[in-house]
mmCIF file of C-alpha atoms in Angstrom:
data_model
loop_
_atom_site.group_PDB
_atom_site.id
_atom_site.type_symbol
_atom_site.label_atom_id
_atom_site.label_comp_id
_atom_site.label_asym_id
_atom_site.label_seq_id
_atom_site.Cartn_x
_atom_site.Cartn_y
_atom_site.Cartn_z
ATOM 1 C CA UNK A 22 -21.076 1.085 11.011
ATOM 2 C CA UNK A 23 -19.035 -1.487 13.274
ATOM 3 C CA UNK A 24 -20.846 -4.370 10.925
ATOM 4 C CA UNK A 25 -20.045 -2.337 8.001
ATOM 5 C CA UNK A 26 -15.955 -1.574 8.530
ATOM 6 C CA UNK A 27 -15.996 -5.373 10.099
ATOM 7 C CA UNK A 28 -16.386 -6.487 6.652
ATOM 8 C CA UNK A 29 -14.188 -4.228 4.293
ATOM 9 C CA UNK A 30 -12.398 -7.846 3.766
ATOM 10 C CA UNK A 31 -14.609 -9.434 2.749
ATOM 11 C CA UNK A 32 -16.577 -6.896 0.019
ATOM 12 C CA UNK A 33 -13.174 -6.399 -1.207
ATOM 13 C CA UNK A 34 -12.959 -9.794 -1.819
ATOM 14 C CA UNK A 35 -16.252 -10.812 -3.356
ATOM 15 C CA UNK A 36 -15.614 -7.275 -5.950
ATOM 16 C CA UNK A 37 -12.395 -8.320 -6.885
ATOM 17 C CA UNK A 38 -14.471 -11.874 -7.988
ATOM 18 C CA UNK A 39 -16.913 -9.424 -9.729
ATOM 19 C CA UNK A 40 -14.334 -7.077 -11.289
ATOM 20 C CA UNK A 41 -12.597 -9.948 -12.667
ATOM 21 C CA UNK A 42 -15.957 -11.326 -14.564
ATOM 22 C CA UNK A 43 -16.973 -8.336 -16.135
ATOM 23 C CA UNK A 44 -13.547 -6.890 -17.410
ATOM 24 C CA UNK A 45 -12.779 -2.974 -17.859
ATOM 25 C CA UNK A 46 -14.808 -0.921 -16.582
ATOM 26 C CA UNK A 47 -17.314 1.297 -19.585
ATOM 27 C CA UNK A 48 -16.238 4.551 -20.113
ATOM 28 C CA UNK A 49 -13.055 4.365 -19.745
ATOM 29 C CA UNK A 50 -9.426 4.946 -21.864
ATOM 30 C CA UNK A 51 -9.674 2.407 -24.779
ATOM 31 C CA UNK A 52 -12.849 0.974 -23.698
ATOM 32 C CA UNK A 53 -14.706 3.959 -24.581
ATOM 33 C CA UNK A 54 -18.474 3.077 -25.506
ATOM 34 C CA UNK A 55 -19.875 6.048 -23.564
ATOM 35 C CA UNK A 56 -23.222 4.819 -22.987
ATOM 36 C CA UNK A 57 -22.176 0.920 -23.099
ATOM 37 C CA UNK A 58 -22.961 -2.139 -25.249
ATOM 38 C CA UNK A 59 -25.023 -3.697 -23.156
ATOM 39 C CA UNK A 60 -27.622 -3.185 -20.108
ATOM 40 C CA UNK A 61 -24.968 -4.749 -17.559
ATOM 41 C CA UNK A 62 -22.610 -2.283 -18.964
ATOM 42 C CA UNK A 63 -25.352 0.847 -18.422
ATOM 43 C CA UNK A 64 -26.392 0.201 -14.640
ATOM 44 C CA UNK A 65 -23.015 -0.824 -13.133
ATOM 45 C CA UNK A 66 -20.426 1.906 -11.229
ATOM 46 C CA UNK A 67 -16.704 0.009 -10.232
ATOM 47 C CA UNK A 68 -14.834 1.667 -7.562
ATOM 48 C CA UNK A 69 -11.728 0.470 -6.230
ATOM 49 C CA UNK A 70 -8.803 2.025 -3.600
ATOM 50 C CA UNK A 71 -8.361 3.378 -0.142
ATOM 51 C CA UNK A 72 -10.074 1.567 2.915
ATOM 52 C CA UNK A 73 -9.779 5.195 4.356
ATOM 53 C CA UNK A 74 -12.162 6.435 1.949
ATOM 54 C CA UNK A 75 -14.077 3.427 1.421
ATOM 55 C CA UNK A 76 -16.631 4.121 4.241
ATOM 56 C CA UNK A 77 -18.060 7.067 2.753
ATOM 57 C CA UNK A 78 -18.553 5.687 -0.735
ATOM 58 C CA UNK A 79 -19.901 2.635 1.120
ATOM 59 C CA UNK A 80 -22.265 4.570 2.852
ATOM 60 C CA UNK A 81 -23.037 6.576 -0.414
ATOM 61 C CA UNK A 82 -23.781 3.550 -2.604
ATOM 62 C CA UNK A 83 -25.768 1.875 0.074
ATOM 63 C CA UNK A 84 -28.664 4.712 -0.223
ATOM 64 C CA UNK A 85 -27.622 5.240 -4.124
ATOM 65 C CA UNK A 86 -29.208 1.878 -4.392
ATOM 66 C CA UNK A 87 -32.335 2.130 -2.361
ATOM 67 C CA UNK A 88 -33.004 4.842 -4.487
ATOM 68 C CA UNK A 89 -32.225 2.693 -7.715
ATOM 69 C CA UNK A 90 -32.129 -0.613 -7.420
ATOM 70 C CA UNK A 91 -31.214 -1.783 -10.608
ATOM 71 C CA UNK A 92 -28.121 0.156 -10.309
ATOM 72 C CA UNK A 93 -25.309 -1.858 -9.304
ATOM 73 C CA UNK A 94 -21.962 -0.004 -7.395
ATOM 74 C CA UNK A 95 -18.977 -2.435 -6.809
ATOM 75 C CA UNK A 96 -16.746 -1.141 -4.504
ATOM 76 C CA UNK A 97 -13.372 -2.864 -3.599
ATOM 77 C CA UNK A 98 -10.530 -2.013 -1.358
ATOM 78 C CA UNK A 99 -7.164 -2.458 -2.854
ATOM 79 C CA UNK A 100 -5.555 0.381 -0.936
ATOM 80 C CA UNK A 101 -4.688 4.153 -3.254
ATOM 81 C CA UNK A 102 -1.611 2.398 -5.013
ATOM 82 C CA UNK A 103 -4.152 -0.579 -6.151
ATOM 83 C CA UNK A 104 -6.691 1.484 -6.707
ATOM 84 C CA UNK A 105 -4.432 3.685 -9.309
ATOM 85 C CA UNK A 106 -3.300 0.961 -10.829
ATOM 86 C CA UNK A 107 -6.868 -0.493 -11.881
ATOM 87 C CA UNK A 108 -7.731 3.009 -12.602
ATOM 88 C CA UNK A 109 -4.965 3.323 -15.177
ATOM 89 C CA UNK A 110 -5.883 -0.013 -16.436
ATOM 90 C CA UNK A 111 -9.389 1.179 -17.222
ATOM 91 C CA UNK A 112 -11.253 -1.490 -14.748
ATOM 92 C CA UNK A 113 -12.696 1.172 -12.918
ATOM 93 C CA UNK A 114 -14.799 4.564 -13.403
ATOM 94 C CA UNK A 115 -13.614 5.884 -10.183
ATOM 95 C CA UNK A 116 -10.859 5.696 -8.004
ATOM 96 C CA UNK A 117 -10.490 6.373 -4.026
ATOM 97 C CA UNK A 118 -7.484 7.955 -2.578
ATOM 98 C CA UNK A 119 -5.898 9.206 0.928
ATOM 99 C CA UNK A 120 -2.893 10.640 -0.879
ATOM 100 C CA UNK A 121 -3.220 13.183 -3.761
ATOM 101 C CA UNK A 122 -1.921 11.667 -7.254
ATOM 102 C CA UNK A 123 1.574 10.804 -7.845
ATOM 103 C CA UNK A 124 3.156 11.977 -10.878
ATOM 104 C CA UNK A 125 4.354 8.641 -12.461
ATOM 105 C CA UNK A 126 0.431 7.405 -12.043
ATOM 106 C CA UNK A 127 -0.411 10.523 -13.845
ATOM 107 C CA UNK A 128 1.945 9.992 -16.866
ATOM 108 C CA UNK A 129 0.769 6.569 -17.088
ATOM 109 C CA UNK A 130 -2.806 7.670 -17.145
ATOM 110 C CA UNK A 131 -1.765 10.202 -19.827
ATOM 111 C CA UNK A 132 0.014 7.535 -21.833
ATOM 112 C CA UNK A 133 -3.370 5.395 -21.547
ATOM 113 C CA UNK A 134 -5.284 8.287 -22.821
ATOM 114 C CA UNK A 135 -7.768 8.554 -19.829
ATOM 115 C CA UNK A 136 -8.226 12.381 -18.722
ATOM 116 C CA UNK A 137 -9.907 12.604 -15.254
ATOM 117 C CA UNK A 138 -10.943 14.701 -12.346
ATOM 118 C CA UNK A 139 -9.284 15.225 -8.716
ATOM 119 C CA UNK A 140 -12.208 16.166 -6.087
ATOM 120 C CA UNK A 141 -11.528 15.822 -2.181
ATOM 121 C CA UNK A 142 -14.475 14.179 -0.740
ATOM 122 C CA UNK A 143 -13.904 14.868 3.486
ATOM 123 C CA UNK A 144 -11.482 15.577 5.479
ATOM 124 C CA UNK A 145 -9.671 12.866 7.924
ATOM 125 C CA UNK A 146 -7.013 13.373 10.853
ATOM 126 C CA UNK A 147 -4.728 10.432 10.675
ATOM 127 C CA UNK A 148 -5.020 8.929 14.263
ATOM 128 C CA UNK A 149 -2.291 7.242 16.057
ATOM 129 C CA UNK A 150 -3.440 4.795 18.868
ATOM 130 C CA UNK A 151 -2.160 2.436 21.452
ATOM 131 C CA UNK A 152 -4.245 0.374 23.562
ATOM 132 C CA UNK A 153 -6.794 0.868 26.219
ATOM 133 C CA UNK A 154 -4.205 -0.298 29.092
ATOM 134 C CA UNK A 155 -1.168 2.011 28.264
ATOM 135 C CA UNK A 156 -1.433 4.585 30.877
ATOM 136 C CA UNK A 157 1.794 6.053 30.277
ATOM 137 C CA UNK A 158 1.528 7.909 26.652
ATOM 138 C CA UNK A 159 0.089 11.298 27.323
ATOM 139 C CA UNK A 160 1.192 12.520 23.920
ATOM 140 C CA UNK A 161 3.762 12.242 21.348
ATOM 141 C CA UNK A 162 6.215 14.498 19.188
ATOM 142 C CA UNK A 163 6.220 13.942 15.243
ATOM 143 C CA UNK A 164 10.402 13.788 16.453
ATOM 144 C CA UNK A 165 9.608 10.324 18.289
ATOM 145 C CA UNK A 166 6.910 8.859 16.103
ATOM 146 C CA UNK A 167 9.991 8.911 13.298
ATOM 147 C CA UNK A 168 11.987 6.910 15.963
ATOM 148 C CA UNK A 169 9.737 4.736 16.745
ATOM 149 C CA UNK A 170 8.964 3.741 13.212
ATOM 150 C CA UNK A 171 12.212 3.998 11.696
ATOM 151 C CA UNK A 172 14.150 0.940 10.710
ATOM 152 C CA UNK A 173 17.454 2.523 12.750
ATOM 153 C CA UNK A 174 15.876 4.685 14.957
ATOM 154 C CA UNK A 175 17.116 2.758 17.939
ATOM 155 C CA UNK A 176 13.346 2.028 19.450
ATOM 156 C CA UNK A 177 12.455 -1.236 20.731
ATOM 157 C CA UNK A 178 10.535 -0.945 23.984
ATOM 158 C CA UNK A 179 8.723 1.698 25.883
ATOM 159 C CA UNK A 180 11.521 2.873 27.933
ATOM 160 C CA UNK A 181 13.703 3.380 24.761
ATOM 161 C CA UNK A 182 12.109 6.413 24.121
ATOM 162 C CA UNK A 183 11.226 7.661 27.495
ATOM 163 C CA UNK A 184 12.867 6.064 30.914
ATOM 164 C CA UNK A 185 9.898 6.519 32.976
ATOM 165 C CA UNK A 186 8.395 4.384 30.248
ATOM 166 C CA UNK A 187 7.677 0.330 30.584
ATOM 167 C CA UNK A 188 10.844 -1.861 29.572
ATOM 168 C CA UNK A 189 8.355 -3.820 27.478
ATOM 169 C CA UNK A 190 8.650 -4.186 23.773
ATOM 170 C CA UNK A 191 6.312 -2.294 21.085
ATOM 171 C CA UNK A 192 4.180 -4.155 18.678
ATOM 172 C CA UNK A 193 3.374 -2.146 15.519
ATOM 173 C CA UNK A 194 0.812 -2.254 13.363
ATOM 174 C CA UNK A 195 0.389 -0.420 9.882
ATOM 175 C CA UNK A 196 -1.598 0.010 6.626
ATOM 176 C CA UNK A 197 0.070 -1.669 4.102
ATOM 177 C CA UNK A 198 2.519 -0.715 1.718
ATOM 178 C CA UNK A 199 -0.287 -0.406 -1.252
ATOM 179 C CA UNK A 200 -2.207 2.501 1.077
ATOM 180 C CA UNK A 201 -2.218 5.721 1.048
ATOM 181 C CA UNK A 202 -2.393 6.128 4.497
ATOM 182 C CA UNK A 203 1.172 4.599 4.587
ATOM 183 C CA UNK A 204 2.503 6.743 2.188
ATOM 184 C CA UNK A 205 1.492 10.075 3.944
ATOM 185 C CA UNK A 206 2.407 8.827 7.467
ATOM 186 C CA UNK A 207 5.746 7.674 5.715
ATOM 187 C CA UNK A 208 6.086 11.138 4.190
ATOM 188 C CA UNK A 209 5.394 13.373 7.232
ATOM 189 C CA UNK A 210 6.895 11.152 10.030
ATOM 190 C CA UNK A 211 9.971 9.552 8.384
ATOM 191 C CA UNK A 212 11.089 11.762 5.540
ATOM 192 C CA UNK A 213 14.024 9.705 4.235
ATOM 193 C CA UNK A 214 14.406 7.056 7.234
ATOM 194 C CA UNK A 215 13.551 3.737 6.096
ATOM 195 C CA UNK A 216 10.241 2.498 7.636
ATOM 196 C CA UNK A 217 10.536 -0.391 10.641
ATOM 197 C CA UNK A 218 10.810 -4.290 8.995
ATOM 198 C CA UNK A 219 9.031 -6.508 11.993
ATOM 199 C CA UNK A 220 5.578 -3.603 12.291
ATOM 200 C CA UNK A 221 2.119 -5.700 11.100
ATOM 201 C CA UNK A 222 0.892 -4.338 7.937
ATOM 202 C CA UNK A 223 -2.191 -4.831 6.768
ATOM 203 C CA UNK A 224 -4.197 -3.404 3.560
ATOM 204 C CA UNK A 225 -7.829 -3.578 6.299
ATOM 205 C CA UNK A 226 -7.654 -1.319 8.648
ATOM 206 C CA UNK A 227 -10.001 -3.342 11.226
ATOM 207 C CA UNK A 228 -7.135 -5.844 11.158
ATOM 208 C CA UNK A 229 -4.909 -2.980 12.903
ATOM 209 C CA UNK A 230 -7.384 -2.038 15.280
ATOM 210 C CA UNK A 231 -7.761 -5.735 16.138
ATOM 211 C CA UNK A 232 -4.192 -5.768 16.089
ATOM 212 C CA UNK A 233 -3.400 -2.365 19.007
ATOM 213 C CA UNK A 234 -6.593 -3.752 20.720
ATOM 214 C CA UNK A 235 -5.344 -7.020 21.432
ATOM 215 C CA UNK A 236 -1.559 -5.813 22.637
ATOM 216 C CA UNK A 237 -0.839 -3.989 25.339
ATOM 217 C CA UNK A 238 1.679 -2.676 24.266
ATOM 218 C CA UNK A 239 0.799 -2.128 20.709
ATOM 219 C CA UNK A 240 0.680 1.338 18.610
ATOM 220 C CA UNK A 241 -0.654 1.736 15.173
ATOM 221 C CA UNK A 242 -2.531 4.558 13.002
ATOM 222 C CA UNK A 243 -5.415 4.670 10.299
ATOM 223 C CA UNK A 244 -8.368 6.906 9.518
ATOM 224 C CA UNK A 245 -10.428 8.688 11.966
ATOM 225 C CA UNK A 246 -13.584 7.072 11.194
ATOM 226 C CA UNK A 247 -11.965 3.697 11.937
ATOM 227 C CA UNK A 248 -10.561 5.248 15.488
ATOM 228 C CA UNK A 249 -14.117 7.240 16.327
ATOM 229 C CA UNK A 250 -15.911 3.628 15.929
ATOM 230 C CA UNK A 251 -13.447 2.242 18.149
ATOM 231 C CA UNK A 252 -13.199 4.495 20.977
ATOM 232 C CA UNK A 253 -14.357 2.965 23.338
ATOM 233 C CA UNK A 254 -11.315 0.061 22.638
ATOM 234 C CA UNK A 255 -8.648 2.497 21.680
ATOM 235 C CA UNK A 256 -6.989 5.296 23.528
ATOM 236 C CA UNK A 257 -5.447 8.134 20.455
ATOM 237 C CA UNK A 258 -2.779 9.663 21.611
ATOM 238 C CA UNK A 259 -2.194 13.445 21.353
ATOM 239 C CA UNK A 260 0.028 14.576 19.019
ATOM 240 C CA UNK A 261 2.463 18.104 19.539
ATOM 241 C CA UNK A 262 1.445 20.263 16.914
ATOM 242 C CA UNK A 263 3.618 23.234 14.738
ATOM 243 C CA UNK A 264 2.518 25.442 17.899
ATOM 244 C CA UNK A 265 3.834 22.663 19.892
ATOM 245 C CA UNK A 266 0.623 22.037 21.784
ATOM 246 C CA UNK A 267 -0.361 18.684 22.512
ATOM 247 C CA UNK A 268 -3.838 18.332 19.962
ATOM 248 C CA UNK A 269 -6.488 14.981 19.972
ATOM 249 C CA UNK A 270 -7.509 14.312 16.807
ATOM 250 C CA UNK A 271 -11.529 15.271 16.816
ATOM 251 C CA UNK A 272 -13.690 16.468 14.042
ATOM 252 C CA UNK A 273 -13.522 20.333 15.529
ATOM 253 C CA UNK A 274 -9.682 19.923 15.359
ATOM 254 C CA UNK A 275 -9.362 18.085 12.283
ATOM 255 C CA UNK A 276 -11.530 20.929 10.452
ATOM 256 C CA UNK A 277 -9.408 24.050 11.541
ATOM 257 C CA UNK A 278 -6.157 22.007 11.037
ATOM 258 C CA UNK A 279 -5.349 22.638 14.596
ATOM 259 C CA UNK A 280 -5.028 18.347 14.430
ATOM 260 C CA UNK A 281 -1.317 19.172 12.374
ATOM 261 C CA UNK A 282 0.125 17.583 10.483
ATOM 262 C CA UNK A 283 -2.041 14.414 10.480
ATOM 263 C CA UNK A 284 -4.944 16.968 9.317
ATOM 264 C CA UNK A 285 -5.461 15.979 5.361
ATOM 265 C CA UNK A 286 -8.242 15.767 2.525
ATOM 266 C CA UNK A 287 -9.429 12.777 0.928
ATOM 267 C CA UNK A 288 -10.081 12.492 -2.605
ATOM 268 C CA UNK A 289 -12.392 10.669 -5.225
ATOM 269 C CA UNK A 290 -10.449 10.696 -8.279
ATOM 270 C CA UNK A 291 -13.484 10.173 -11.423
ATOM 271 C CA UNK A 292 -12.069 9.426 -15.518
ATOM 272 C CA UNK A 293 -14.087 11.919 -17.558
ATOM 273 C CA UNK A 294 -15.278 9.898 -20.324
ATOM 274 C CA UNK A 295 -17.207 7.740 -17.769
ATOM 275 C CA UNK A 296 -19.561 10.955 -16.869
ATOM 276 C CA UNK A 297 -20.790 9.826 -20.449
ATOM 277 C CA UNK A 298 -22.343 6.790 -19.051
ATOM 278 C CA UNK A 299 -25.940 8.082 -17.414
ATOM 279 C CA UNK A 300 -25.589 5.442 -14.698
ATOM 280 C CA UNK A 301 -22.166 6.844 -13.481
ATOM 281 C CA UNK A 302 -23.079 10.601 -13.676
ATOM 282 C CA UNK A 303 -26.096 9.968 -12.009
ATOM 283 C CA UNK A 304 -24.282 8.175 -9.280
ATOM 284 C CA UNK A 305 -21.346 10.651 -9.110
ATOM 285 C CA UNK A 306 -24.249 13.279 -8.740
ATOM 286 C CA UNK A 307 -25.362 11.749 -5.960
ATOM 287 C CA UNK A 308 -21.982 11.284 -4.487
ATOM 288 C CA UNK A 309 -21.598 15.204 -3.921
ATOM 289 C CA UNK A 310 -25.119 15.858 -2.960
ATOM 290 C CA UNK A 311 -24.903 14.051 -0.251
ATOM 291 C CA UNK A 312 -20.984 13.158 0.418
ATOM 292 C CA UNK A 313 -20.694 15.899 3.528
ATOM 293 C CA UNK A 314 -23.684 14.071 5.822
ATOM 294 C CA UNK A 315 -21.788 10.785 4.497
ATOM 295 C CA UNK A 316 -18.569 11.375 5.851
ATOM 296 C CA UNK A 317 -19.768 12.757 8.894
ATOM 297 C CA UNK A 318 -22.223 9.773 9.507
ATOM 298 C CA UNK A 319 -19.076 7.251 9.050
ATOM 299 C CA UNK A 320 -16.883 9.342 11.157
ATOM 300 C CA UNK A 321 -15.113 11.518 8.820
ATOM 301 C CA UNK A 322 -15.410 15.787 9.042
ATOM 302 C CA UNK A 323 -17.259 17.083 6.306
ATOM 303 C CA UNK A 324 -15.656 19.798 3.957
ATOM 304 C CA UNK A 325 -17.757 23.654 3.372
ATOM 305 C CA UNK A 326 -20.898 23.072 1.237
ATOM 306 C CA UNK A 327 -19.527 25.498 -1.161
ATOM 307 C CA UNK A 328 -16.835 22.337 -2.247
ATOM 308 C CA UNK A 329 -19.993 20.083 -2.894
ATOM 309 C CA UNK A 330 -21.681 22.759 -4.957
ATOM 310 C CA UNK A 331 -18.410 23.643 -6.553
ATOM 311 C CA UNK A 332 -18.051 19.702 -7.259
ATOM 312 C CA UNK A 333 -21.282 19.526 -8.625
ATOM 313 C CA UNK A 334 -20.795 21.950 -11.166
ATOM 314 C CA UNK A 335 -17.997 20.270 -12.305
ATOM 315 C CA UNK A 336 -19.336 16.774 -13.107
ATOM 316 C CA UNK A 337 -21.732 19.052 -14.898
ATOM 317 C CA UNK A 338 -19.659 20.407 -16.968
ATOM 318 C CA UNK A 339 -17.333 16.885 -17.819
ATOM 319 C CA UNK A 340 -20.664 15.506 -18.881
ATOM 320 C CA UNK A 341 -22.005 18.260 -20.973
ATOM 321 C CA UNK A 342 -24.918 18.735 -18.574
#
């Protein structure tokens, strides 16, 4: 998996190229052909959105096409905000998120005409690291997270939010603005407070980890899976729960929600009329039968069987099956 989240950069890169040559994506709002005009058209499945999520469909296509080789998923990584906004667009069938929704990228889909389907694909505890060598961060409130990211929350160095702490300034580094990530950390942490001007933000997450790895004093926050393949280079830091016990994020906390509030779904988001198109059905299919070992094999906590089945029944349905 370290080769595989290495790149995200890179495959993002080389499926925007082949995105951009093939157009909208079949199936989809005004470009409705249901089965496709052409071959190309019939064996092809575009994803696009959160690097959070993007591990699991990874993972997913990579078997999809042992299985069928002339099948062909492109996956690319514009964060939840990009990927919405190709979705709405009609570029792609399906659309990774780490947020649910927003309601101004749901009136725009309704304005394009494209109906669709929320599923939540795994679960993921939002984990908030610092590097290997800070041996002085035993654990953290939400209450001093929101200073230390806030814009005016008066935190520049260690000992600004605890005296015992080094008097050595913080480096930050966050998902960019464009990921979801960013926008639930941004709503839980900092409510209203404006979010810090000088952290690093990057739309890969291995770019962060890079980031806290290399700086001693550095503290940033991503995924799980993207922390669990880093372990060994990253020290999480416990975060004080609603009970106001100090909880590491791990899969056995992430799954009972003690890991609160950075304890949250993750979500596929699929347009309806592309469940028309054999190709994509079949691969969404696949997608739910085997989504729970996925996520668990890339890091991520797997949700109750039952949500597979239930998920399975549902494509079902959307495609008349």
């Amino acid at each position: 998996m370290k080769k595989r989240l290495f790149f995200v950069t890179l495959t993002a890169l080389l499926t925007t190229l082949v995105l951009a040559a093939c157009g909208n994506a079949e199936g989809s709002g005004s470009n409705d052909g249901n089965k496709g005009s052409s071959e190309n058209a019939s064996t092809e499945i575009k994803v696009d959105g959160s690097s959070t999520v993007f591990p699991i469909i990874e993972a997913v296509a990579e078997e999809y096409q042992k299985a069928n080789p002339d099948a062909k998923v492109n996956i690319g990584v514009s964060g939840t905000g990009g990927g919405f906004e190709k979705f709405i667009a009609g570029e792609t069938h399906v659309s990774n998120a780490s947020r649910p929704i927003e309601q101004e990228e749901k009136k725009l889909l309704k304005e394009n005409g494209i109906d669709y389907t929320e599923f939540e694909i795994a679960l993921d505890g939002l984990s908030i690291v610092v590097n290997k060598q800070n041996d002085w961060v035993d654990q953290l409130t939400v209450e001093q997270l929101k200073k230390m990211w806030s814009e005016n929350g008066g935190v520049e160095t260690w000992s600004d939010l605890n005296k015992a702490w080094p008097d050595q300034k913080i480096t930050f580094f966050s998902p960019g603005a464009d990921s979801g990530t960013f926008d639930y950390f941004s709503e839980v942490v900092l409510a209203d407070a404006q979010f810090r001007k000088d952290a690093t933000l990057s739309e890969d997450d291995n770019v962060l980890v890079q980031g806290v790895t290399g700086s001693k004093h550095g503290i940033g926050y991503f995924g799980y899976a993207y922390y669990a393949e880093n372990k060994d280079n990253l020290k999480a830091v416990p975060i004080v729960n609603g009970e106001g016990k100090p909880i590491m994020p791990s899969k056995e906390t992430i799954q009972s929600g003690e890991y609160n509030p950075f304890s949250r779904p993750l979500f596929i988001y699929v347009k309806n009329d592309a469940l028309n198109n054999e190709t994509v059905y079949d691969f969404m299919k696949y997608t739910f039968e085997n989504a729970g070992k996925m996520a668990e094999a890339v890091g991520y906590v797997a949700k109750p069987e039952s949500a597979y089945e239930d998920a399975l029944n549902k494509i079902k349905d959307l495609a008349g099956k």
